[in-house]
Backbone as CSV, one residue per row, in Angstrom:
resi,resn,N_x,N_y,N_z,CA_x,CA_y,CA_z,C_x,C_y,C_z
1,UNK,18.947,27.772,-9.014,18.786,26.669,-8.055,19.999,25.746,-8.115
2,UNK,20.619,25.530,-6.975,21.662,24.061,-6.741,20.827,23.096,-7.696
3,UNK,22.590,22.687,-8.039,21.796,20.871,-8.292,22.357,19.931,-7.726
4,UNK,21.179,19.233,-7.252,21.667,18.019,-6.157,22.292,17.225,-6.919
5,UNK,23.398,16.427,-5.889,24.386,15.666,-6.079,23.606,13.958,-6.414
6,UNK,22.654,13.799,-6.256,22.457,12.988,-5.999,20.700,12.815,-7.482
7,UNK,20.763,12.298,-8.392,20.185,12.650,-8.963,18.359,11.482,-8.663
8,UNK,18.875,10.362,-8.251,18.141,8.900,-8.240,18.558,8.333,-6.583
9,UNK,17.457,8.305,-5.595,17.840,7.864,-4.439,16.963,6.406,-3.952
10,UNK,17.175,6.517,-3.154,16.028,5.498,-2.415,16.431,5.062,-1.219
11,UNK,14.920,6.034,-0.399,14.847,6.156,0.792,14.278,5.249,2.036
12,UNK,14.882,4.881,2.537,14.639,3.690,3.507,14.120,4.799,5.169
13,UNK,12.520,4.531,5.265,12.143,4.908,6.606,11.539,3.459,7.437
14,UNK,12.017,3.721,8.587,11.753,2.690,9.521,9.881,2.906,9.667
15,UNK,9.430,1.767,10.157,8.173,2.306,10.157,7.929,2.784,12.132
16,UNK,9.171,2.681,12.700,8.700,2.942,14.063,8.873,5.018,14.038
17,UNK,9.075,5.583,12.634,9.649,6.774,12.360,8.006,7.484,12.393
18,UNK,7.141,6.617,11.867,5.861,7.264,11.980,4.896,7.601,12.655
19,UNK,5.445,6.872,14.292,4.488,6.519,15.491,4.946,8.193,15.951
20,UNK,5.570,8.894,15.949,5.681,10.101,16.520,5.588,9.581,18.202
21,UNK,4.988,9.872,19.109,5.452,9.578,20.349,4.540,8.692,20.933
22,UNK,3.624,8.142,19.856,2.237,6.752,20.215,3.698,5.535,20.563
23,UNK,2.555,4.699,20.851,2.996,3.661,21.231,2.954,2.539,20.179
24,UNK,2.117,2.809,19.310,2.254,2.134,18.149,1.367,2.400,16.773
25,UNK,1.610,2.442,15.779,0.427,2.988,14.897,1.046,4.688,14.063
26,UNK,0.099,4.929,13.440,1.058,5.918,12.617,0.069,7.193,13.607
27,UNK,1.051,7.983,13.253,1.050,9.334,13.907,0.673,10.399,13.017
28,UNK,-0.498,11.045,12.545,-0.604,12.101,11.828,0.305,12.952,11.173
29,UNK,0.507,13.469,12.638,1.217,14.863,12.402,2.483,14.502,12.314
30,UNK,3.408,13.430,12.269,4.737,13.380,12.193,4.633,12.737,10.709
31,UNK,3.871,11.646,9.955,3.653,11.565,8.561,3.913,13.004,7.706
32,UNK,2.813,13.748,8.038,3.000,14.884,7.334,4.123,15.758,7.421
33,UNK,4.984,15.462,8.423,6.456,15.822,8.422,7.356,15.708,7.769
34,UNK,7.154,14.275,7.695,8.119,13.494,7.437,8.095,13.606,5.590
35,UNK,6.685,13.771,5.296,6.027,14.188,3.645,6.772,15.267,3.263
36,UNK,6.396,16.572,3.974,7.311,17.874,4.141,8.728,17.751,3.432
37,UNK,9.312,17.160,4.374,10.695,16.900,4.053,11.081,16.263,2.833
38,UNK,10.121,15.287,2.558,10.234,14.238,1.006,10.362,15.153,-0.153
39,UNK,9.270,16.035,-0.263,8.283,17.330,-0.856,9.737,18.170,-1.135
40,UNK,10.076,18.586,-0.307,11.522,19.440,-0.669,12.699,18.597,-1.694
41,UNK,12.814,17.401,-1.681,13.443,17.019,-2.125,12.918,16.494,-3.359
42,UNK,11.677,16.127,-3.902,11.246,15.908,-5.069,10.979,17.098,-5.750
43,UNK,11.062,18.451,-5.079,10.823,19.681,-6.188,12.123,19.776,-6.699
44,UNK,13.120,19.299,-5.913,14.560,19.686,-6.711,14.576,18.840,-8.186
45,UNK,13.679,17.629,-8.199,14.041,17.189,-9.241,14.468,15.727,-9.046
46,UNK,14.924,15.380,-8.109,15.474,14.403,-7.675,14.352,12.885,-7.858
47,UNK,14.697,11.915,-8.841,14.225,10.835,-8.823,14.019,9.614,-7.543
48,UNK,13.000,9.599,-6.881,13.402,8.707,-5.194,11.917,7.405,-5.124
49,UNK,12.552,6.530,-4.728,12.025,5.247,-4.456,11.442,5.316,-2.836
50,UNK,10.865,4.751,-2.341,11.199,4.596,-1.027,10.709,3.256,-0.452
51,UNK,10.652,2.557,0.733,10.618,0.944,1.188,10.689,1.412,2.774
52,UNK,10.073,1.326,3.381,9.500,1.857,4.664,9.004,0.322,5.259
53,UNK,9.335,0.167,6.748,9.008,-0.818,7.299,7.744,-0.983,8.224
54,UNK,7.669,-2.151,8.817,6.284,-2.117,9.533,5.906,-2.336,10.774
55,UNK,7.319,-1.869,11.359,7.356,-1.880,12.788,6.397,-1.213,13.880
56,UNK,5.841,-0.457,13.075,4.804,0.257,14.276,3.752,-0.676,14.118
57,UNK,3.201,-0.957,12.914,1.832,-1.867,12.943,2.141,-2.757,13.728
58,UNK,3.050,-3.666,13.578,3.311,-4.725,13.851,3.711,-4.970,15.195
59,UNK,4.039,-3.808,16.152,4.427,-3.856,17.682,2.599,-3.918,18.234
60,UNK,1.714,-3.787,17.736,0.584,-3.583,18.165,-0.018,-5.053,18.565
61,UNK,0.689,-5.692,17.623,0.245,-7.355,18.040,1.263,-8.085,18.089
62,UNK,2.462,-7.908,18.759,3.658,-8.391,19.138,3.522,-9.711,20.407
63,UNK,2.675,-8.842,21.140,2.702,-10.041,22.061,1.783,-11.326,21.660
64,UNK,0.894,-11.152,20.830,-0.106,-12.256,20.644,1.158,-13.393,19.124
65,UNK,1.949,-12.445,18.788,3.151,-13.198,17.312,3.740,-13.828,18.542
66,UNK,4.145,-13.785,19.562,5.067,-13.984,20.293,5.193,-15.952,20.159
67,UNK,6.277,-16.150,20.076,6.695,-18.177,19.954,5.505,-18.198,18.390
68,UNK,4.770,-17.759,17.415,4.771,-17.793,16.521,5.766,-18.332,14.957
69,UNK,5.375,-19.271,14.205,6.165,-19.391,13.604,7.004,-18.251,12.750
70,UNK,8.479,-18.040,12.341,8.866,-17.137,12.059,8.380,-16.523,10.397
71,UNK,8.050,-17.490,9.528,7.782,-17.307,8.271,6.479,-16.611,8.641
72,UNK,5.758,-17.301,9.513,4.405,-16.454,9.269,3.989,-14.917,9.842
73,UNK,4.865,-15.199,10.998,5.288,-13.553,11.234,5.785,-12.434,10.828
74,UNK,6.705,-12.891,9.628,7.571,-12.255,8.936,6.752,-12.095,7.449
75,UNK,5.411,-12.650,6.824,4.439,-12.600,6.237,3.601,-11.038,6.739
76,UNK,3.262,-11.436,8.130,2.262,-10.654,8.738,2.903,-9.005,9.104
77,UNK,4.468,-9.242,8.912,5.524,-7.853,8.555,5.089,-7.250,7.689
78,UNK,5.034,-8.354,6.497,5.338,-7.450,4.998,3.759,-6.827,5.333
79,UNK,2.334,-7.726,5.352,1.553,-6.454,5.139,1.792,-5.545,6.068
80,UNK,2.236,-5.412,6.837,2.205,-4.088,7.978,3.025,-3.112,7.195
81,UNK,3.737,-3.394,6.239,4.680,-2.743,5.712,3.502,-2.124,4.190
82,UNK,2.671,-2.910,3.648,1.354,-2.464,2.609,1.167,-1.636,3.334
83,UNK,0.580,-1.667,4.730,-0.318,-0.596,5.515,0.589,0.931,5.662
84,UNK,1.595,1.186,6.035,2.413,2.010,6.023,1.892,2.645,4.597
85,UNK,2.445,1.812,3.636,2.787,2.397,2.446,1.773,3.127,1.870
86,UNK,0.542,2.204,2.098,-0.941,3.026,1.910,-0.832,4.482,2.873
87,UNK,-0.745,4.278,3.856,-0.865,6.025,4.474,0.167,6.556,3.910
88,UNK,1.398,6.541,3.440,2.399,7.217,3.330,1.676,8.201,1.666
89,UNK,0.915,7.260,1.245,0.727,7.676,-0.472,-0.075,7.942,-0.301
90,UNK,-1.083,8.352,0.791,-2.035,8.944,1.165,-1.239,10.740,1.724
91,UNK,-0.699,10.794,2.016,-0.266,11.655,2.858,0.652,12.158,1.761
92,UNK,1.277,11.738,0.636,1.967,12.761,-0.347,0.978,12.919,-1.151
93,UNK,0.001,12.175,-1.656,-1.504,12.989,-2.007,-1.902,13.763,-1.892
94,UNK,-1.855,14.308,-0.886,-2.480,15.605,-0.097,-1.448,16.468,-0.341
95,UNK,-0.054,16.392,-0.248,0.703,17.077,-0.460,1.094,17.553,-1.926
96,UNK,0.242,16.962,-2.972,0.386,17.062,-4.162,1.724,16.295,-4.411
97,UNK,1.945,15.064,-3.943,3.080,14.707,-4.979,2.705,14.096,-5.632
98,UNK,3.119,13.376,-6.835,2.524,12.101,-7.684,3.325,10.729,-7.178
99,UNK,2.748,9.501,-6.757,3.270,8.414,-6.158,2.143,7.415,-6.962
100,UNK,2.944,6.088,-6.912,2.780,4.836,-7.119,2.955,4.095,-6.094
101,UNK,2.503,3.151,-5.551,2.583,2.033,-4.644,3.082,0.750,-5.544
102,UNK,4.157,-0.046,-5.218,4.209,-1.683,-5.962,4.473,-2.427,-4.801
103,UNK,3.829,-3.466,-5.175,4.040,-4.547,-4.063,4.853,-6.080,-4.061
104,UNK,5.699,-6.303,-3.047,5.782,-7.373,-3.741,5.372,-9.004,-4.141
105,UNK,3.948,-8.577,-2.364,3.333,-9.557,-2.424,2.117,-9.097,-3.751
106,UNK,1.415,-10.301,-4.143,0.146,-10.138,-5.157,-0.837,-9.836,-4.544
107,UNK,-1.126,-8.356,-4.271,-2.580,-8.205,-3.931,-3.359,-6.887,-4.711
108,UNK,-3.399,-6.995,-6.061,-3.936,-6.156,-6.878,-4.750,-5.400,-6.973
109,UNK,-6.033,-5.759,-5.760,-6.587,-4.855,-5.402,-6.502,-3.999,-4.425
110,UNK,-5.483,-3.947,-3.796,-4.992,-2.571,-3.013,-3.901,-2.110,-3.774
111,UNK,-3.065,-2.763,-4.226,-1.695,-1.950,-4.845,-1.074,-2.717,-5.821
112,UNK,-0.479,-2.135,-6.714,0.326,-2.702,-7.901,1.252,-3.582,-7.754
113,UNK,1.300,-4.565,-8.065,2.360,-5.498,-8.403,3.840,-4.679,-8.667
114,UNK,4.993,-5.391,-8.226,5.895,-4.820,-8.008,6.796,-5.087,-9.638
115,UNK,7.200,-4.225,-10.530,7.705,-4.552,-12.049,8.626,-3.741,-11.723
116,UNK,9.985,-3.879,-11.990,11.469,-3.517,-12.317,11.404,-2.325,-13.444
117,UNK,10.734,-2.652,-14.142,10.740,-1.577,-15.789,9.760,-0.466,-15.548
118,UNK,8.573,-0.716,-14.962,7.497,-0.139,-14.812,8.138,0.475,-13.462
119,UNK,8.367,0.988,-12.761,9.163,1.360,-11.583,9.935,2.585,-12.110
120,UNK,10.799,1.789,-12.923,11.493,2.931,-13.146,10.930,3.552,-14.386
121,UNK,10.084,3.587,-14.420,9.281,4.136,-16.050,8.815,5.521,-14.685
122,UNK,8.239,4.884,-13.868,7.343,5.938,-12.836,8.395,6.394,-12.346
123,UNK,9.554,6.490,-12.291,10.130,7.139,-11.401,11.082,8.652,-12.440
124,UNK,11.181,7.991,-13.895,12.002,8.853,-15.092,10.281,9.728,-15.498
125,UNK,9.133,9.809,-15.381,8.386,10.623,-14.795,8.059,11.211,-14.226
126,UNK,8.900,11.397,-12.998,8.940,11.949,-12.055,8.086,11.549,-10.693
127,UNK,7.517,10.692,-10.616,6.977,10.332,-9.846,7.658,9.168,-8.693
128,UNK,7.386,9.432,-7.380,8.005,8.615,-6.332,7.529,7.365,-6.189
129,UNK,7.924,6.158,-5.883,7.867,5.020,-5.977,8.077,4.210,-4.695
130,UNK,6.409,3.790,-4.186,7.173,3.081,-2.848,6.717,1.835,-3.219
131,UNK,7.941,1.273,-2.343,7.837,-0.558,-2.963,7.623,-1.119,-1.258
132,UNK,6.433,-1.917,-1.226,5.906,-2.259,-0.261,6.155,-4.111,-0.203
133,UNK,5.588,-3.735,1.059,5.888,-5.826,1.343,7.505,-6.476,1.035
134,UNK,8.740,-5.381,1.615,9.658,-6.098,1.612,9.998,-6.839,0.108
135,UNK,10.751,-7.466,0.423,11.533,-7.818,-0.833,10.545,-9.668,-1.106
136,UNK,9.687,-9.539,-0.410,8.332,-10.827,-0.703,8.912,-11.797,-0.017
137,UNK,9.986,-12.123,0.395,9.747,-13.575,1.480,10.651,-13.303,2.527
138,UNK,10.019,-14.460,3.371,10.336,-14.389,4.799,11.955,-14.412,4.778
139,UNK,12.669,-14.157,6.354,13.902,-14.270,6.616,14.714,-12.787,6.322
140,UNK,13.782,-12.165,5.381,14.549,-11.327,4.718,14.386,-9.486,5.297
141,UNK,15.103,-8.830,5.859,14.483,-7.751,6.519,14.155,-6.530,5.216
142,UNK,13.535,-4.941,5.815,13.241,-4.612,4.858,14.490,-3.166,4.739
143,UNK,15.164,-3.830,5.640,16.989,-3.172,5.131,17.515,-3.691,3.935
144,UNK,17.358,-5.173,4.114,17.570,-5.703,2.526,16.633,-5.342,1.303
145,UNK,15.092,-5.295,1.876,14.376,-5.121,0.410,15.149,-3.496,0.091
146,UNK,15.569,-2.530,1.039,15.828,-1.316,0.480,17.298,-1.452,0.018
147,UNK,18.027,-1.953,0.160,19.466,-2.491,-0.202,19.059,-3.040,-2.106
148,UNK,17.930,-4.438,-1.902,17.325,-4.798,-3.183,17.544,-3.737,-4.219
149,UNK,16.212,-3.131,-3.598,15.270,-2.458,-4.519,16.186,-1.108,-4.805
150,UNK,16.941,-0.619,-4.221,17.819,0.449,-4.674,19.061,-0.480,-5.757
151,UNK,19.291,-0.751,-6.126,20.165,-1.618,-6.579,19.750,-2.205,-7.871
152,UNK,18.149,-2.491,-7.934,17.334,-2.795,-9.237,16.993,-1.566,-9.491
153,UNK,16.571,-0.743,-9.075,16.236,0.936,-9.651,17.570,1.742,-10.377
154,UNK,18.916,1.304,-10.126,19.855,2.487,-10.626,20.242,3.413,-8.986
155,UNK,19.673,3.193,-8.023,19.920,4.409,-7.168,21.493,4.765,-7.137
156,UNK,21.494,5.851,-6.803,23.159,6.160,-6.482,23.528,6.352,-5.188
157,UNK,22.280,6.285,-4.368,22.471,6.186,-3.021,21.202,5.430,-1.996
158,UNK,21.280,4.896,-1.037,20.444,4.773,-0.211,20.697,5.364,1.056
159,UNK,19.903,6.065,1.292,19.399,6.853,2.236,18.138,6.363,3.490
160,UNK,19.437,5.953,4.841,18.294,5.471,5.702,18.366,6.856,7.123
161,UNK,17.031,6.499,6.926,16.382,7.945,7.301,15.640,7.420,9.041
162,UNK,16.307,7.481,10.033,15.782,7.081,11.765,15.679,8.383,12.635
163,UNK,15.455,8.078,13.599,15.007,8.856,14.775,16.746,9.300,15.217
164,UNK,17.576,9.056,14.925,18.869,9.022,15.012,19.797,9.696,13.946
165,UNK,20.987,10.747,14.739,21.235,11.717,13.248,22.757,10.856,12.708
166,UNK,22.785,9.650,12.658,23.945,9.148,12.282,24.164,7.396,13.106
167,UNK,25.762,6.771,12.923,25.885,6.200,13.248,26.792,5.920,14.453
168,UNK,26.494,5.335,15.848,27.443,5.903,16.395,27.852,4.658,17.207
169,UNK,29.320,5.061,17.950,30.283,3.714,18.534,29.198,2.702,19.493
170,UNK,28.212,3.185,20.171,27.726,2.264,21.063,26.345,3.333,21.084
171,UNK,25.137,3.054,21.593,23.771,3.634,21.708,23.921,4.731,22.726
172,UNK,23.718,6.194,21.805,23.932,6.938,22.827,22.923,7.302,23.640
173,UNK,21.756,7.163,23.387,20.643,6.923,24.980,21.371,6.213,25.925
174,UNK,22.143,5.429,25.752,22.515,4.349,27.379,23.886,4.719,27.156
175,UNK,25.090,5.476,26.294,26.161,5.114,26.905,26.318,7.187,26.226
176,UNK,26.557,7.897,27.120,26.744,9.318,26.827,28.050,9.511,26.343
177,UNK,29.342,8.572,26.567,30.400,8.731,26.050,30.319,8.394,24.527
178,UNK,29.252,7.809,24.214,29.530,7.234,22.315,29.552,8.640,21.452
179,UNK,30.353,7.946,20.085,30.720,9.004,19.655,30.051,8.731,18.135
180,UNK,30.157,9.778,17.004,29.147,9.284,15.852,30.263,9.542,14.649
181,UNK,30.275,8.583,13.679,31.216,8.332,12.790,30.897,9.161,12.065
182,UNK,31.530,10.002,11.076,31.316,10.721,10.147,31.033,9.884,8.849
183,UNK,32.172,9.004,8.674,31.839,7.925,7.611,32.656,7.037,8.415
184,UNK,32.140,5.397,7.762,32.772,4.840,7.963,32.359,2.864,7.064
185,UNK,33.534,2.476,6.684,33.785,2.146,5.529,32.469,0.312,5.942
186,UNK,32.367,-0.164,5.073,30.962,-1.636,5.273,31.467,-2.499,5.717
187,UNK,33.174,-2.987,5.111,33.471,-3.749,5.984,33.587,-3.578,7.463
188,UNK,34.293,-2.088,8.217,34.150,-1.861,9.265,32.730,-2.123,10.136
189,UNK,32.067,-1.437,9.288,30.143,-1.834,9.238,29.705,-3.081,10.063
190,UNK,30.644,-3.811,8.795,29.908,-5.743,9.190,30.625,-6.360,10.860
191,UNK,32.150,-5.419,10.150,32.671,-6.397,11.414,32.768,-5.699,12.926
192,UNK,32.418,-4.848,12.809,31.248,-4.107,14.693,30.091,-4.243,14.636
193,UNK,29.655,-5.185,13.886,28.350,-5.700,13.759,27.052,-4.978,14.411
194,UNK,27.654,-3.377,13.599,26.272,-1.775,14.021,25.060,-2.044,13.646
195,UNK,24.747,-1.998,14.599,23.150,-2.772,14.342,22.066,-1.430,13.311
196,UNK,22.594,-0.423,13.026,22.201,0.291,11.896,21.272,-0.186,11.023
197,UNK,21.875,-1.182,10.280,21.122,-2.087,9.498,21.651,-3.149,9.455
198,UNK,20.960,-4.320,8.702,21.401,-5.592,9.266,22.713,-6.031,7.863
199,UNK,23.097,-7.317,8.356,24.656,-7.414,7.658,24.231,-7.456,6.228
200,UNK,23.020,-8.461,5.724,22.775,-8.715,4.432,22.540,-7.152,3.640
201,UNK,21.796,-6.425,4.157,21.796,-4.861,3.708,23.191,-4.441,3.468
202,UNK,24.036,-4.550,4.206,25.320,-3.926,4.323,25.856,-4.756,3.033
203,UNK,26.310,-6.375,3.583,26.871,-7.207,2.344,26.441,-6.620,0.719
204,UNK,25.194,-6.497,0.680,24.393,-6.361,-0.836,24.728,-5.012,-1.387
205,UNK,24.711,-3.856,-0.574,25.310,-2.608,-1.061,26.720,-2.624,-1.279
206,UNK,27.693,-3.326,-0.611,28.668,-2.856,-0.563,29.220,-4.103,-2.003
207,UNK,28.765,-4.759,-2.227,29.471,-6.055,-3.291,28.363,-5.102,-4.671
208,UNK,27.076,-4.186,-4.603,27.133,-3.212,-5.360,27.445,-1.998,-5.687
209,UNK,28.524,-1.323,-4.719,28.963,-0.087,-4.723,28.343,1.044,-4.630
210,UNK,27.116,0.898,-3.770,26.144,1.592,-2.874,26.319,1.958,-2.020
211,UNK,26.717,3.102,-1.713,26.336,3.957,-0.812,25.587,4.144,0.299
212,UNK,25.621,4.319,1.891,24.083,4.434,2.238,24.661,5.700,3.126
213,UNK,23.917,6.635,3.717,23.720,7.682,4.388,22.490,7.361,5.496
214,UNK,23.365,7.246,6.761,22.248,7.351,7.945,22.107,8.627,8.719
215,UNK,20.954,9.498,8.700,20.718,10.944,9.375,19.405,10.811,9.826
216,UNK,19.209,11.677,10.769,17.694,11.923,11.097,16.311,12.052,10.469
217,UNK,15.362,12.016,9.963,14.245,12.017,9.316,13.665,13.702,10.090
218,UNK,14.020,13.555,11.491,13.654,14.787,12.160,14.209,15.767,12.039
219,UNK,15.327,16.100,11.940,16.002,16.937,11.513,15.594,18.117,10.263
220,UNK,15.336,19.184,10.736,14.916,20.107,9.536,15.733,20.264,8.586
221,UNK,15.164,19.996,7.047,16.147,19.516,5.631,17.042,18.802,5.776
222,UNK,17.871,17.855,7.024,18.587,16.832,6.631,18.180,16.230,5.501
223,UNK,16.999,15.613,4.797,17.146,15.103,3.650,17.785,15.865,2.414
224,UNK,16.928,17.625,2.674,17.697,17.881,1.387,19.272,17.988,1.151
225,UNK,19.712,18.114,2.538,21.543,18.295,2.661,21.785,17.083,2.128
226,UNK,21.781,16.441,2.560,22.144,14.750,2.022,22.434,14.951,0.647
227,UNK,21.054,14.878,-0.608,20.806,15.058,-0.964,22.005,15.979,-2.211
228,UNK,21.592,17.060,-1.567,22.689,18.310,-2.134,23.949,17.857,-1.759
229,UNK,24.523,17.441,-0.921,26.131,16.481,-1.030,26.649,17.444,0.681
230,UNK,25.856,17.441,1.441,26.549,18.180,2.448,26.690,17.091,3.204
231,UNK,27.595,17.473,3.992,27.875,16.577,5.407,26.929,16.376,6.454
232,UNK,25.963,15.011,6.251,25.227,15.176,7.656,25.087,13.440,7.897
233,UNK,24.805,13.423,9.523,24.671,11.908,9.654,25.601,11.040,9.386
234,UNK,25.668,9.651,8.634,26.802,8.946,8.825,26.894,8.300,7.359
235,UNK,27.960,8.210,6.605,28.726,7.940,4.724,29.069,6.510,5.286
236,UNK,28.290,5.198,4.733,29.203,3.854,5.231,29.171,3.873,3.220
237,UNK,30.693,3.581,3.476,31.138,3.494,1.564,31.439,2.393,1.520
238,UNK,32.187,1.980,0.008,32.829,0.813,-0.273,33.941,0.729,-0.273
């Protein structure tokens, strides 16, 4: 068997990655896809975190947040982001993986408190680790909690995983001439201000010498290529 290049990751999925073609809300059959793909990459061996957002829950009552204060909306994120995380560890359950949930808000009776040591205790076990509720307070997106939380784990890479197989000059749904970077370096990142992920994600990896890889989630084994050190999607370095 190869050995992946990549020994300790942490994987950043959007939560609009789970609606499959609903309009909002998680999607069965694209979860278990998306598990699939995880599944390949934890038999290699590979130590992985993951921090998944809560954009699908949370488009469901968008219009009623709407002129809402921002802290409290950005509260009512993070659990949408618990809720994710609960189906997601539901759905590698079934798949036989072994997972932990931590949170970083306190709510002990659905999921574990979020511990730095204990994290990575579960993760040098082999077991996957999703860290839910964002990085715990408002303002803060959950590009940064995965920027964070890869960064307190050891990762050697973060890996953001969209409906999209890379990063590219302008949105290629609306502009057919854009073109997709192979790599391309954080400061360049910050200052075309690629809406990929947001600047503080970018700033925090790159002042830690993190790595991130943007490729498709859809894509059959893009994760494990990644992964194994092949060329796919988009290298923003330091």
């Amino acid at each position: 068997m190869a050995t992946p290049k990549y020994k300790r990751i942490l994987l950043k999925l959007s939560g609009e990655a789970l609606m499959g073609d609903d309009a909002y809300g998680i999607n069965r059959q694209t979860i278990s896809g998306i598990v699939a793909e995880i599944k390949k990459v934890a038999d290699l061996g590979v130590q992985m975190g993951v921090v998944i957002g809560g954009g699908n829950i949370f488009r469901g009552v968008a219009a009623s947040a709407s002129g809402m204060d921002r802290a409290q909306a950005d509260y009512m994120g993070m659990l949408a982001t618990v809720m994710n995380s609960l189906a997601l560890q539901d759905a590698m359950r079934l798949a036989g993986l072994p997972v932990r949930v931590q949170s970083a808000l306190d709510i002990q009776q659905v999921v574990e408190p979020y511990v730095r040591g204990k994290a990575i205790r579960y993760l040098e076990q082999g077991r996957i680790v999703i860290f839910a509720a964002g990085t715990g307070n408002p303002f803060f997106t959950t590009d940064t909690a995965a920027a964070l939380r890869g960064a307190e784990i050891g990762a050697e890479i973060v890996l953001k995983a969209t409906k999209v197989d890379g990063i590219y000059t302008a949105d290629p749904k609306k502009d057919p001439t854009a073109t997709k970077y192979a790599t391309i370096s954080f400061d360049e990142a910050i200052q075309r201000d690629l809406k990929v992920m947001d600047a503080t994600a970018f700033a925090l990896c790159r002042d830690q010498k993190l790595p991130i890889n943007v490729f498709s989630i859809f894509e059959t084994g893009a994760l494990e290529r990644v992964v194994m050190g092949a060329t796919e999607g988009t290298l923003v370095y330091c």
